[in-house]
Coordinates of C-alpha atoms in Angstrom, one line a residue:
M392 CA 6.8 -18.9 -2.8
K393 CA 4.1 -19.3 -5.5
M394 CA 4.3 -17.6 -8.9
P395 CA 1.4 -15.2 -9.6
R396 CA -1.6 -17.6 -9.9
F397 CA -3.4 -15.7 -12.7
A398 CA -0.2 -15.2 -14.8
A399 CA 1.5 -18.6 -14.3
L400 CA 2.0 -20.9 -17.3
A401 CA 0.5 -23.8 -15.5
T402 CA -2.7 -21.8 -15.0
T403 CA -2.7 -20.9 -18.7
L404 CA -2.4 -24.5 -19.7
L405 CA -5.1 -25.5 -17.2
L406 CA -7.5 -23.0 -18.6
A407 CA -6.8 -24.1 -22.2
A408 CA -7.5 -27.7 -21.3
G409 CA -10.5 -26.9 -19.2
A410 CA -11.9 -24.7 -21.9
A411 CA -11.8 -27.6 -24.4
L412 CA -13.6 -29.9 -22.0
F413 CA -16.0 -27.8 -20.1
G414 CA -16.1 -24.3 -21.7
A415 CA -14.0 -21.3 -21.1
G416 CA -16.2 -19.8 -18.3
Q417 CA -16.3 -23.0 -16.3
A418 CA -12.6 -23.6 -16.7
A419 CA -11.8 -20.1 -15.5
A420 CA -13.9 -20.5 -12.4
A421 CA -12.4 -23.9 -11.7
A422 CA -8.9 -22.5 -11.9
R423 CA -9.5 -20.0 -9.2
A424 CA -12.0 -22.1 -7.1
D425 CA -9.6 -22.4 -4.2
F426 CA -7.8 -19.1 -4.5
G427 CA -7.5 -17.1 -1.3
Y428 CA -6.4 -13.4 -1.0
V429 CA -5.7 -11.5 2.1
A430 CA -5.2 -7.7 2.1
L431 CA -3.2 -6.3 5.0
G432 CA -1.8 -2.9 5.9
D433 CA -2.5 0.7 6.6
S434 CA -4.7 3.5 5.1
Y435 CA -3.1 3.3 1.7
S436 CA -4.5 -0.2 1.4
S437 CA -7.8 0.4 3.3
G438 CA -8.5 3.2 0.9
V439 CA -8.6 6.4 3.0
G440 CA -9.1 9.3 0.7
A441 CA -11.2 7.3 -1.8
G442 CA -14.5 7.7 0.0
N443 CA -17.5 5.4 0.2
Y444 CA -16.3 3.8 3.3
D445 CA -17.8 0.6 4.6
S446 CA -19.6 1.6 7.8
G447 CA -18.9 -1.8 9.3
S448 CA -15.1 -1.1 9.1
G449 CA -15.4 1.7 11.6
A450 CA -12.2 3.8 12.1
C451 CA -10.3 1.4 9.7
K452 CA -12.1 3.2 6.8
R453 CA -12.1 0.3 4.3
T454 CA -13.7 1.1 1.0
P455 CA -14.7 -0.9 -2.1
R456 CA -12.8 1.8 -4.0
A457 CA -9.4 0.6 -2.5
Y458 CA -7.1 -1.4 -4.8
P459 CA -7.5 -4.7 -2.8
A460 CA -11.3 -4.6 -3.2
L461 CA -11.1 -3.6 -6.8
W462 CA -8.7 -6.4 -7.6
A463 CA -10.9 -8.9 -5.8
A464 CA -14.0 -7.7 -7.6
S465 CA -12.4 -8.3 -11.0
H466 CA -10.7 -11.6 -10.1
A467 CA -13.3 -13.3 -7.9
P468 CA -11.1 -15.2 -5.5
Q469 CA -13.0 -17.8 -3.5
T470 CA -12.0 -16.1 -0.3
F471 CA -11.1 -12.4 0.2
S472 CA -10.1 -11.1 3.6
F473 CA -9.8 -7.3 3.7
V474 CA -8.3 -6.3 7.0
A475 CA -6.2 -3.3 6.2
C476 CA -6.9 -0.4 8.6
S477 CA -6.3 3.3 8.7
G478 CA -3.5 4.3 11.1
A479 CA -2.0 0.8 11.2
R480 CA 1.6 0.3 12.2
T481 CA 3.6 -2.8 12.1
N482 CA 2.6 -3.8 15.6
D483 CA -1.1 -3.4 14.7
V484 CA -0.6 -5.8 11.8
L485 CA 1.0 -8.3 14.1
A486 CA -1.7 -7.9 16.8
H487 CA -4.9 -7.6 14.7
Q488 CA -4.5 -8.5 11.0
L489 CA -2.9 -11.9 10.7
T490 CA -5.9 -14.1 11.7
P491 CA -7.1 -14.7 8.1
L492 CA -3.7 -16.0 6.9
N493 CA -3.3 -19.7 6.7
S494 CA -1.4 -22.4 4.7
G495 CA -4.0 -22.1 1.9
T496 CA -3.6 -18.4 1.4
D497 CA -2.4 -17.8 -2.2
L498 CA -2.0 -14.0 -2.3
V499 CA -1.2 -11.3 0.3
S500 CA -0.9 -7.6 -0.3
I501 CA 0.4 -5.0 2.2
T502 CA 1.4 -1.4 2.7
I503 CA 3.0 -0.8 6.0
G504 CA 5.8 1.4 7.5
G505 CA 4.7 4.9 6.8
N506 CA 2.9 5.3 10.2
D507 CA 5.9 3.7 12.0
A508 CA 8.1 6.3 10.5
G509 CA 5.8 9.1 11.7
F510 CA 4.1 10.1 8.4
S511 CA 1.4 12.1 10.1
D512 CA 3.7 14.0 12.4
V513 CA 6.1 14.8 9.6
M514 CA 3.3 16.3 7.5
T515 CA 1.9 18.3 10.5
T516 CA 5.3 19.7 11.3
C517 CA 6.0 20.7 7.7
V518 CA 2.6 22.3 7.2
L519 CA 2.6 24.3 10.5
Q520 CA 6.3 25.1 11.1
S521 CA 9.4 26.5 9.4
E522 CA 11.3 24.9 6.6
S523 CA 14.3 24.2 8.8
T524 CA 12.0 22.5 11.4
C525 CA 10.3 20.5 8.6
V526 CA 13.6 19.3 7.2
S527 CA 14.8 18.4 10.7
R528 CA 11.7 16.3 11.3
V529 CA 12.1 14.6 7.9
N530 CA 15.7 13.7 8.8
E531 CA 14.5 12.3 12.1
A532 CA 12.0 10.1 10.3
K533 CA 14.7 8.9 7.9
A534 CA 17.0 8.0 10.8
Y535 CA 14.2 5.9 12.2
V536 CA 13.8 4.2 8.9
N537 CA 17.5 3.3 9.0
S538 CA 17.7 2.2 12.5
T539 CA 14.4 0.7 13.6
L540 CA 12.0 0.1 10.8
P541 CA 13.8 -2.8 9.2
G542 CA 13.5 -4.9 12.3
R543 CA 9.8 -4.0 12.6
L544 CA 9.2 -5.0 9.0
D545 CA 11.1 -8.3 9.5
Q546 CA 8.7 -9.2 12.3
V547 CA 5.7 -8.6 10.1
Y548 CA 7.2 -10.4 7.1
N549 CA 8.3 -13.4 9.2
A550 CA 4.8 -13.7 10.6
I551 CA 3.3 -13.7 7.1
E552 CA 5.8 -16.3 6.0
S553 CA 5.1 -18.5 9.0
R554 CA 1.3 -18.5 8.5
S555 CA 1.2 -18.6 4.7
P556 CA 4.5 -20.1 3.5
N557 CA 3.2 -20.7 -0.1
A558 CA 1.6 -17.3 -0.7
R559 CA 2.6 -14.8 -3.2
V560 CA 3.3 -11.7 -1.1
V561 CA 3.2 -8.2 -2.8
V562 CA 4.6 -5.3 -0.7
L563 CA 3.5 -2.0 -2.2
G564 CA 5.3 1.3 -1.6
Y565 CA 4.2 4.9 -1.2
P566 CA 4.0 7.7 -3.8
R567 CA 6.0 10.8 -3.9
F568 CA 3.7 13.6 -2.7
Y569 CA 4.7 16.6 -4.8
K570 CA 5.5 17.6 -8.3
L571 CA 8.4 20.0 -7.8
N572 CA 8.2 23.4 -9.6
G573 CA 4.6 22.6 -10.3
T574 CA 1.3 24.5 -10.1
C575 CA 1.2 25.2 -6.4
T576 CA 1.8 28.9 -5.6
T577 CA 1.2 28.7 -1.8
G578 CA 1.7 26.3 1.0
L579 CA 5.0 24.5 1.5
T580 CA 8.3 25.7 0.2
E581 CA 10.0 23.8 -2.7
G582 CA 12.7 22.8 -0.1
E583 CA 10.0 21.2 2.1
R584 CA 8.4 19.5 -0.8
A585 CA 11.8 18.1 -2.0
A586 CA 12.6 16.9 1.5
I587 CA 9.3 15.1 1.8
N588 CA 9.7 13.5 -1.6
G589 CA 13.2 12.4 -0.6
A590 CA 11.8 10.8 2.5
A591 CA 9.3 8.8 0.5
D592 CA 12.0 7.5 -1.7
H593 CA 14.1 6.6 1.4
L594 CA 11.2 4.8 3.0
N595 CA 10.4 2.9 -0.2
A596 CA 14.0 1.8 -0.6
A597 CA 14.1 0.4 2.9
I598 CA 10.8 -1.4 2.5
A599 CA 11.9 -2.8 -0.9
K600 CA 15.2 -4.1 0.6
R601 CA 13.4 -6.0 3.4
A602 CA 10.8 -7.3 1.0
A603 CA 13.4 -8.7 -1.3
D604 CA 15.3 -10.3 1.5
H605 CA 12.2 -12.2 2.4
G606 CA 11.5 -13.2 -1.2
F607 CA 8.5 -11.0 -1.5
A608 CA 7.6 -8.8 -4.5
F609 CA 8.0 -5.1 -4.1
A610 CA 5.7 -3.0 -6.2
S611 CA 6.7 0.6 -6.5
V612 CA 3.9 3.1 -7.2
A613 CA 6.2 6.1 -7.7
G614 CA 6.1 5.8 -11.5
A615 CA 2.4 5.4 -11.7
F616 CA 1.8 8.6 -9.7
T617 CA 4.4 10.6 -11.7
G618 CA 2.4 13.4 -13.3
H619 CA -0.4 13.0 -10.7
E620 CA 1.3 14.3 -7.6
I621 CA 0.1 17.3 -5.6
C622 CA 1.0 20.4 -7.6
S623 CA 0.7 18.5 -10.9
G624 CA -2.7 20.0 -11.9
S625 CA -4.0 16.4 -12.2
A626 CA -3.4 15.1 -8.6
W627 CA -4.3 11.6 -7.5
L628 CA -3.5 12.6 -3.9
H629 CA -5.4 14.9 -1.6
S630 CA -3.5 17.9 -0.4
V631 CA -4.0 19.2 3.2
N632 CA -7.7 19.3 3.9
W633 CA -8.6 21.1 7.1
L634 CA -12.2 20.0 7.0
N635 CA -11.2 16.3 6.7
I636 CA -7.7 16.2 8.0
G637 CA -7.5 12.4 7.9
E638 CA -7.8 12.3 4.1
S639 CA -4.9 14.6 3.6
Y640 CA -2.0 13.2 1.6
H641 CA -3.9 10.0 0.8
P642 CA -4.8 8.7 -2.7
T643 CA -8.1 9.7 -4.2
A644 CA -10.4 7.2 -5.8
A645 CA -8.5 7.7 -9.1
G646 CA -5.2 7.2 -7.2
Q647 CA -6.5 3.8 -6.0
S648 CA -8.0 2.7 -9.4
S649 CA -5.4 4.1 -11.8
G650 CA -2.3 4.3 -9.5
Y651 CA -2.3 1.4 -7.0
L652 CA -4.5 -1.1 -8.8
P653 CA -2.6 -1.6 -12.0
V654 CA 0.7 -1.8 -10.2
F655 CA -0.7 -4.5 -7.8
A656 CA -2.3 -6.4 -10.7
N657 CA 1.0 -6.5 -12.6
A658 CA 2.8 -7.9 -9.5
A659 CA 0.0 -10.3 -8.3

């Protein structure tokens, strides 16, 4: 597996030598001339919630405000394939997103697993039903994460390894949704919020374990979003939005640029 191309010592030395011979700008361009980046995953990578969607991406709702596009805009890889799609599950990645990967791919990013675990149904249940029903549905999702999700993630990670064996693969996690005992005075109970946060931690731990077992980097965003959860007074996540339900519980543009982007950049 490659070290991060833009942070590796070899690249630094190349830039220094190139700068002396050709000028710093030309050397930087030469160092990344063959760099290929592929962004896979679900709505947290496509940028749902950030707005300004590319009409050509249709229901996938990809946006230039999403962290993969922001990173590509600032690093100028020679090739950038942005195929993350709203609603994607592991089987969707396998069926529809792997084509851009090849032996020359240098960097891959992905968020996946939340939809497999029933993210949307969990939140619908918790918003509309009782606390006990919410907690029961959360526990059902956690049981799925324990029993079934690891195998599904292995299938995706194996496929990435097979197609791009030399790539740096960064698997990003999901934020906790709620600041407990925060500014919210209506809506879910504190018990429901705590259960949902616990489920996010449980999901992230499972994803991190599978990523590590494949030699991939796991990049947690929980710390970056701390102080910016729903009920924080400075949220980088949408709460439930009945007028645009699909954006509920997704990062805002600030959540992408100030939450996901720096975490990914540090890992890439």
